[in-house]
């Protein structure tokens, strides 16, 4: 438990905390003060401990008392980690009689057709067959009751699940998206008898058609709910005990904040909490620079998150995959690969150098951390190639040990491959850069987007190290380096709006849709969103409303989310035209065939006060150039480079690569052939000559 003394009359302070797999990033600012940032090693066993350490650091180093913190935003990987590590709650599932095996049957599709050993490709780990029980009830396809809910069958099923030791129950009845009464009643019955259980019902988690997808997302919600509840409740209690008056706000996968109390009701919306914050931060930086088309590459210690932003608008997906399984939740369109500073290098059976997806994390971390790790990670390669200053890593909070990097690379890579330690380190960088480039192509060229017309925005603790090499591989000629790239996800939290969205199935051909029927559905969704905003005491006058429709050609199985401009003169005509263009961009073809609306969605956003990214840039006034050192670039050039102190660079300062920019939160490697200049915002624009 951390205790921070109180100071009456302190200025209001805003804090954003993003917990990653290796570091916990903290951004703090208040009226009339400079932006302050710090990176603290993540405490994997209990991520909230690192957050409390951040409060201690703020008190001792920034003179920030607890009662001065009036806004506290948090990005978390708790829900994602629970799934990836299979550490969610023991979960039971109640379904309509006759539909016990929906979760196991899935869509009867296999990605891996020819493997000698076949593994389940549906998430049966969420609830084994013995924990999936049937209930007597049934609605027809029109939502009319065929079989009334049998109260005793619910009681019996719940008793069996409790006896089996479940901590959570998901309820997914047939056609409940048309009438949720049976699910609501079943939940009431269970909570009456077993109030300690976490219960998720599909009509609230995902009130849309398609039984398999709805069952999966409801089961995921139940699976992570006890874990998320415990974590957020503990964090809220600790913040309160520390004297922090600010309510805890959490970043959701769609890119908007919500109160922790609201998030705990539907924790499945947290799967891309951290990556969403990084993308929002990248959008804000690009907007300030007047750049609309960007590709953000967030390279942390464990993973690399990649997103494409066109015309300043992040892309939203209505469905994504987590650990290879479909999760139908609105999320920012971020692609994640297992390539980060902590990704471990290894040699496969064919003698090929591989990077990741296993990560050394922060405990024990790369070999150079000196915490017991003895396998080479990408950070060790950066040390060997002289990209990083061992005395200034994470602002000097972590002293690296170069000798351990050399030993690990020699033993595990250089000796087996018959090359020098430096050549092995260079090979590691080339491999990881190639993996990142392929990750970018997956979300750009494969979706009809030419990355050469976009500006790369590197972020995360290791983003700057790989930026110019990655851009060269992709043919990109412009890189925008944010003022605080290493903690941009935490800064993005401070810039994000509060957002709530609600969805409903509404299946009708566009050509025959009735405007009044659409308006009735949207009005109902608006009421749900307003209620959630009211719970956070947000005035409607500060809220912007957007509508979306999931659209597909008649006969198609999958749909595309399209903005629905309901106030235009011909909103349905505009919707159809926008769908055709988006279909052409995504899949390379379109036609003039009939299209239909599948789902409708309402999103309510409340803009927050301008964050730390909007503050004026003021150079520190210290020495601009620290020293020089010789490095070897991924292109195999070896040269002596200038080391610039990033925060001391004045507006308009220009330089040429090779160079290295050092700052407390990250290091940026500028390769030969690039020129850089400091903009009025403090961001640096790199241009390929």
XYZ file of C-alpha atoms in Angstrom, residues 201-544:
344
model
C -25.716 -12.584 -20.759
C -25.399 -12.418 -24.531
C -28.256 -9.933 -24.973
C -26.118 -7.341 -23.165
C -22.634 -8.401 -24.239
C -23.410 -8.881 -27.943
C -27.092 -8.445 -28.893
C -26.543 -9.430 -32.532
C -27.472 -12.414 -34.693
C -25.174 -15.409 -35.405
C -25.237 -17.871 -32.573
C -21.614 -19.029 -32.628
C -20.048 -15.571 -32.579
C -22.472 -14.418 -29.883
C -21.731 -17.490 -27.768
C -17.973 -16.998 -28.110
C -17.933 -13.345 -27.086
C -20.300 -14.009 -24.161
C -18.102 -16.858 -22.949
C -15.011 -14.649 -23.258
C -16.757 -11.928 -21.246
C -17.606 -14.357 -18.451
C -14.112 -15.888 -18.584
C -12.299 -12.593 -17.950
C -14.913 -10.876 -15.770
C -13.719 -12.135 -12.334
C -10.085 -11.393 -13.253
C -10.854 -7.858 -14.459
C -13.225 -7.213 -11.547
C -10.593 -8.233 -9.012
C -7.853 -6.179 -10.655
C -9.862 -2.992 -11.136
C -11.490 -3.192 -7.702
C -8.098 -3.627 -6.058
C -6.662 -0.732 -8.059
C -9.619 1.524 -7.192
C -9.285 0.665 -3.501
C -5.539 1.313 -3.546
C -5.961 4.650 -5.284
C -8.608 5.658 -2.774
C -6.445 4.555 0.156
C -3.567 6.553 -1.312
C -5.758 9.656 -1.250
C -6.361 9.997 -5.000
C -9.794 11.652 -5.483
C -9.954 11.064 -9.249
C -12.327 8.372 -10.529
C -10.562 5.584 -12.401
C -11.184 5.671 -16.163
C -10.224 2.786 -18.438
C -9.396 2.770 -22.143
C -11.687 0.490 -24.163
C -10.810 -1.375 -27.347
C -12.768 1.077 -29.528
C -10.542 3.976 -28.477
C -12.731 5.669 -25.865
C -12.576 5.902 -22.080
C -15.189 4.660 -19.636
C -15.509 4.566 -15.871
C -14.089 1.430 -14.272
C -17.526 0.640 -12.824
C -19.003 0.585 -16.351
C -16.111 -1.358 -17.860
C -16.443 -4.112 -15.261
C -19.941 -4.858 -16.580
C -18.570 -5.788 -20.047
C -14.824 -6.472 -19.675
C -14.618 -8.150 -23.093
C -14.317 -4.601 -24.451
C -10.818 -4.274 -22.985
C -8.905 -6.650 -25.245
C -7.148 -3.824 -27.156
C -7.070 -1.296 -24.320
C -3.347 -0.503 -24.531
C -2.929 -0.619 -28.344
C -5.988 1.622 -28.746
C -4.397 4.276 -26.533
C -1.207 4.220 -28.608
C -3.125 4.693 -31.840
C -5.144 7.582 -30.337
C -1.872 9.210 -29.279
C -0.491 8.818 -32.797
C -3.634 10.406 -34.270
C -3.323 13.405 -31.947
C 0.339 13.958 -32.823
C -0.368 13.692 -36.553
C -3.343 16.051 -36.254
C -1.121 18.648 -34.586
C 1.361 18.287 -37.455
C -1.352 18.619 -40.093
C -0.821 15.056 -41.335
C -3.894 12.945 -42.093
C -2.519 9.610 -43.333
C -0.278 7.756 -40.914
C 0.791 4.249 -39.954
C 1.492 3.875 -36.251
C 3.989 1.241 -35.129
C 3.993 0.740 -31.368
C 7.015 -1.382 -30.445
C 7.088 -2.341 -26.785
C 9.029 -4.987 -24.948
C 6.631 -7.812 -25.765
C 4.819 -6.987 -29.003
C 4.443 -4.618 -31.939
C 1.023 -3.031 -32.552
C 0.385 -1.639 -36.037
C -2.512 0.558 -37.194
C -3.435 2.524 -40.322
C -5.131 5.925 -40.027
C -6.628 7.572 -43.118
C -7.729 11.211 -43.180
C -7.171 11.476 -39.433
C -9.768 8.799 -38.651
C -8.770 5.520 -37.002
C -10.328 2.444 -38.538
C -12.817 0.496 -36.429
C -13.499 -3.207 -36.847
C -16.685 -4.847 -35.650
C -14.890 -8.167 -35.188
C -11.310 -9.232 -34.601
C -9.380 -12.231 -33.348
C -7.861 -12.796 -29.931
C -5.466 -15.739 -29.641
C -6.808 -16.911 -33.011
C -10.488 -16.921 -32.012
C -13.230 -14.583 -33.308
C -14.320 -11.878 -30.884
C -17.210 -9.750 -32.115
C -16.533 -6.477 -30.305
C -15.963 -3.040 -31.824
C -12.229 -2.406 -31.737
C -9.688 -0.134 -33.353
C -8.152 -1.927 -36.311
C -4.793 -2.808 -34.769
C -2.665 -5.750 -35.841
C -0.382 -7.223 -33.187
C 2.715 -9.345 -33.808
C 5.085 -10.886 -31.276
C 8.069 -8.670 -32.094
C 9.360 -6.305 -29.410
C 12.481 -5.265 -27.567
C 12.139 -8.248 -25.253
C 11.435 -10.798 -28.020
C 13.812 -13.729 -27.652
C 16.049 -14.852 -30.532
C 16.489 -18.561 -31.246
C 17.637 -20.982 -33.938
C 15.163 -23.492 -35.338
C 15.884 -27.060 -36.396
C 16.888 -25.920 -39.899
C 19.487 -23.508 -38.520
C 17.409 -20.410 -39.248
C 17.497 -17.365 -36.976
C 14.062 -16.615 -35.490
C 12.750 -13.763 -33.321
C 9.831 -14.226 -30.886
C 6.993 -14.578 -30.250
C 8.266 -15.497 -26.776
C 9.313 -12.428 -24.806
C 11.645 -12.044 -21.864
C 9.339 -9.284 -20.552
C 10.637 -7.340 -17.555
C 10.935 -10.353 -15.258
C 13.633 -11.559 -15.851
C 13.949 -9.451 -18.995
C 16.691 -9.480 -21.655
C 20.119 -10.717 -20.604
C 21.407 -7.140 -20.267
C 18.921 -6.448 -17.444
C 21.024 -8.623 -15.144
C 17.952 -10.167 -13.554
C 18.603 -13.785 -14.381
C 17.677 -13.825 -18.069
C 20.312 -15.611 -20.140
C 18.739 -15.751 -23.604
C 19.362 -12.988 -26.163
C 16.539 -10.537 -26.844
C 16.308 -7.721 -29.399
C 17.358 -5.207 -26.728
C 20.586 -7.196 -26.294
C 21.240 -6.833 -30.028
C 20.685 -3.065 -29.751
C 23.286 -2.951 -26.980
C 25.847 -4.881 -29.035
C 25.279 -2.621 -32.059
C 25.793 0.442 -29.815
C 22.301 1.873 -30.374
C 21.540 2.193 -26.650
C 23.419 3.897 -23.845
C 23.553 1.325 -21.011
C 23.674 4.145 -18.461
C 20.623 5.981 -19.827
C 18.109 3.210 -20.540
C 14.599 4.228 -19.385
C 16.046 7.558 -18.314
C 18.752 5.874 -16.261
C 16.274 3.992 -14.065
C 17.626 0.681 -15.333
C 21.398 0.199 -15.770
C 22.098 -2.328 -18.496
C 24.997 -4.779 -18.504
C 26.493 -5.022 -22.031
C 28.750 -7.956 -21.132
C 25.696 -10.139 -20.512
C 24.297 -9.233 -23.948
C 27.550 -10.290 -25.620
C 27.654 -13.545 -23.649
C 24.036 -14.460 -24.445
C 24.347 -13.746 -28.167
C 27.686 -15.567 -28.375
C 26.405 -18.703 -26.635
C 22.955 -18.999 -28.219
C 23.450 -17.498 -31.693
C 26.942 -16.496 -32.811
C 28.735 -19.746 -31.921
C 26.064 -22.081 -33.373
C 25.857 -19.989 -36.566
C 29.617 -19.539 -36.878
C 29.496 -15.729 -37.040
C 30.706 -12.852 -34.897
C 28.597 -11.498 -32.036
C 28.077 -8.240 -33.925
C 26.986 -10.041 -37.096
C 24.530 -12.124 -35.069
C 23.136 -8.953 -33.467
C 22.801 -7.334 -36.885
C 20.977 -10.435 -38.117
C 18.557 -10.169 -35.188
C 17.687 -6.592 -36.180
C 17.233 -7.514 -39.812
C 14.871 -10.355 -38.910
C 12.768 -8.341 -36.484
C 12.594 -5.393 -38.923
C 11.405 -7.776 -41.654
C 8.719 -9.152 -39.326
C 7.512 -5.635 -38.552
C 7.496 -4.710 -42.248
C 5.378 -7.766 -43.026
C 3.043 -6.762 -40.196
C 2.610 -3.334 -41.795
C 1.942 -4.854 -45.212
C -0.742 -7.047 -43.672
C -2.796 -3.991 -42.696
C -1.864 -1.791 -45.662
C -1.005 -3.319 -49.040
C -3.183 -6.366 -48.395
C -6.109 -4.000 -47.835
C -5.489 -1.830 -50.880
C -3.395 0.824 -49.119
C 0.000 1.926 -50.428
C 2.191 2.700 -47.382
C 4.488 4.879 -49.491
C 1.904 7.656 -49.352
C 1.720 7.526 -45.567
C 3.839 8.925 -42.746
C 5.264 6.459 -40.238
C 4.679 7.314 -36.564
C 6.916 5.171 -34.319
C 6.043 4.850 -30.661
C 6.688 2.609 -27.705
C 9.995 2.116 -25.946
C 11.612 0.496 -29.002
C 9.714 2.123 -31.880
C 12.368 4.739 -32.597
C 15.151 2.165 -32.818
C 13.511 0.454 -35.794
C 11.792 3.417 -37.493
C 14.141 4.365 -40.343
C 15.038 0.759 -41.222
C 11.335 -0.154 -41.271
C 10.414 2.864 -43.409
C 13.144 2.052 -45.914
C 11.917 -1.529 -46.217
C 8.390 -0.247 -46.950
C 9.444 2.535 -49.315
C 8.165 5.229 -46.940
C 9.961 8.589 -47.032
C 8.500 10.460 -44.024
C 8.609 9.664 -40.313
C 6.993 11.766 -37.593
C 8.690 11.159 -34.239
C 6.424 12.369 -31.383
C 7.796 14.437 -28.532
C 7.433 11.526 -26.107
C 7.231 8.436 -28.342
C 8.146 5.978 -25.605
C 5.077 6.841 -23.546
C 2.714 7.903 -26.342
C 0.123 5.288 -25.342
C -0.081 6.884 -21.883
C -0.315 10.323 -23.542
C -3.065 8.974 -25.804
C -5.127 8.149 -22.720
C -5.115 11.824 -21.808
C -6.353 12.774 -25.287
C -9.075 10.118 -25.626
C -12.788 10.927 -25.340
C -15.221 9.167 -23.059
C -17.183 6.890 -25.386
C -20.071 4.464 -25.133
C -21.653 2.498 -27.954
C -24.609 0.170 -28.340
C -25.613 -2.180 -31.161
C -28.695 -3.978 -32.388
C -29.461 -6.474 -35.119
C -31.579 -4.937 -37.900
C -31.681 -7.099 -41.021
C -33.186 -5.440 -44.067
C -32.268 -4.720 -47.681
C -31.084 -1.146 -48.136
C -33.409 -0.645 -51.079
C -36.471 -1.527 -48.999
C -35.466 -0.099 -45.628
C -37.936 2.182 -43.853
C -36.447 5.341 -42.386
C -38.895 5.327 -39.468
C -37.942 1.778 -38.446
C -34.244 2.656 -38.564
C -34.871 5.792 -36.523
C -36.722 3.785 -33.868
C -33.779 1.398 -33.453
C -31.255 4.232 -33.291
C -33.371 6.097 -30.733
C -33.368 3.008 -28.539
C -29.599 2.688 -28.853
C -29.178 6.389 -28.059
C -31.110 5.905 -24.815
C -28.698 3.147 -23.773
C -25.652 5.314 -24.508
C -27.078 8.344 -22.712
C -27.694 6.227 -19.625
C -24.054 5.128 -19.573
C -22.820 8.713 -19.990
C -25.202 9.894 -17.272
C -23.664 7.318 -14.932
C -20.359 9.146 -15.459
C -22.033 12.524 -14.881
C -21.290 13.790 -18.384
C -23.516 16.494 -19.821
C -25.231 15.767 -23.142
C -24.196 19.189 -24.412
C -20.612 17.934 -24.633
C -21.465 14.783 -26.578
C -21.152 14.032 -30.294
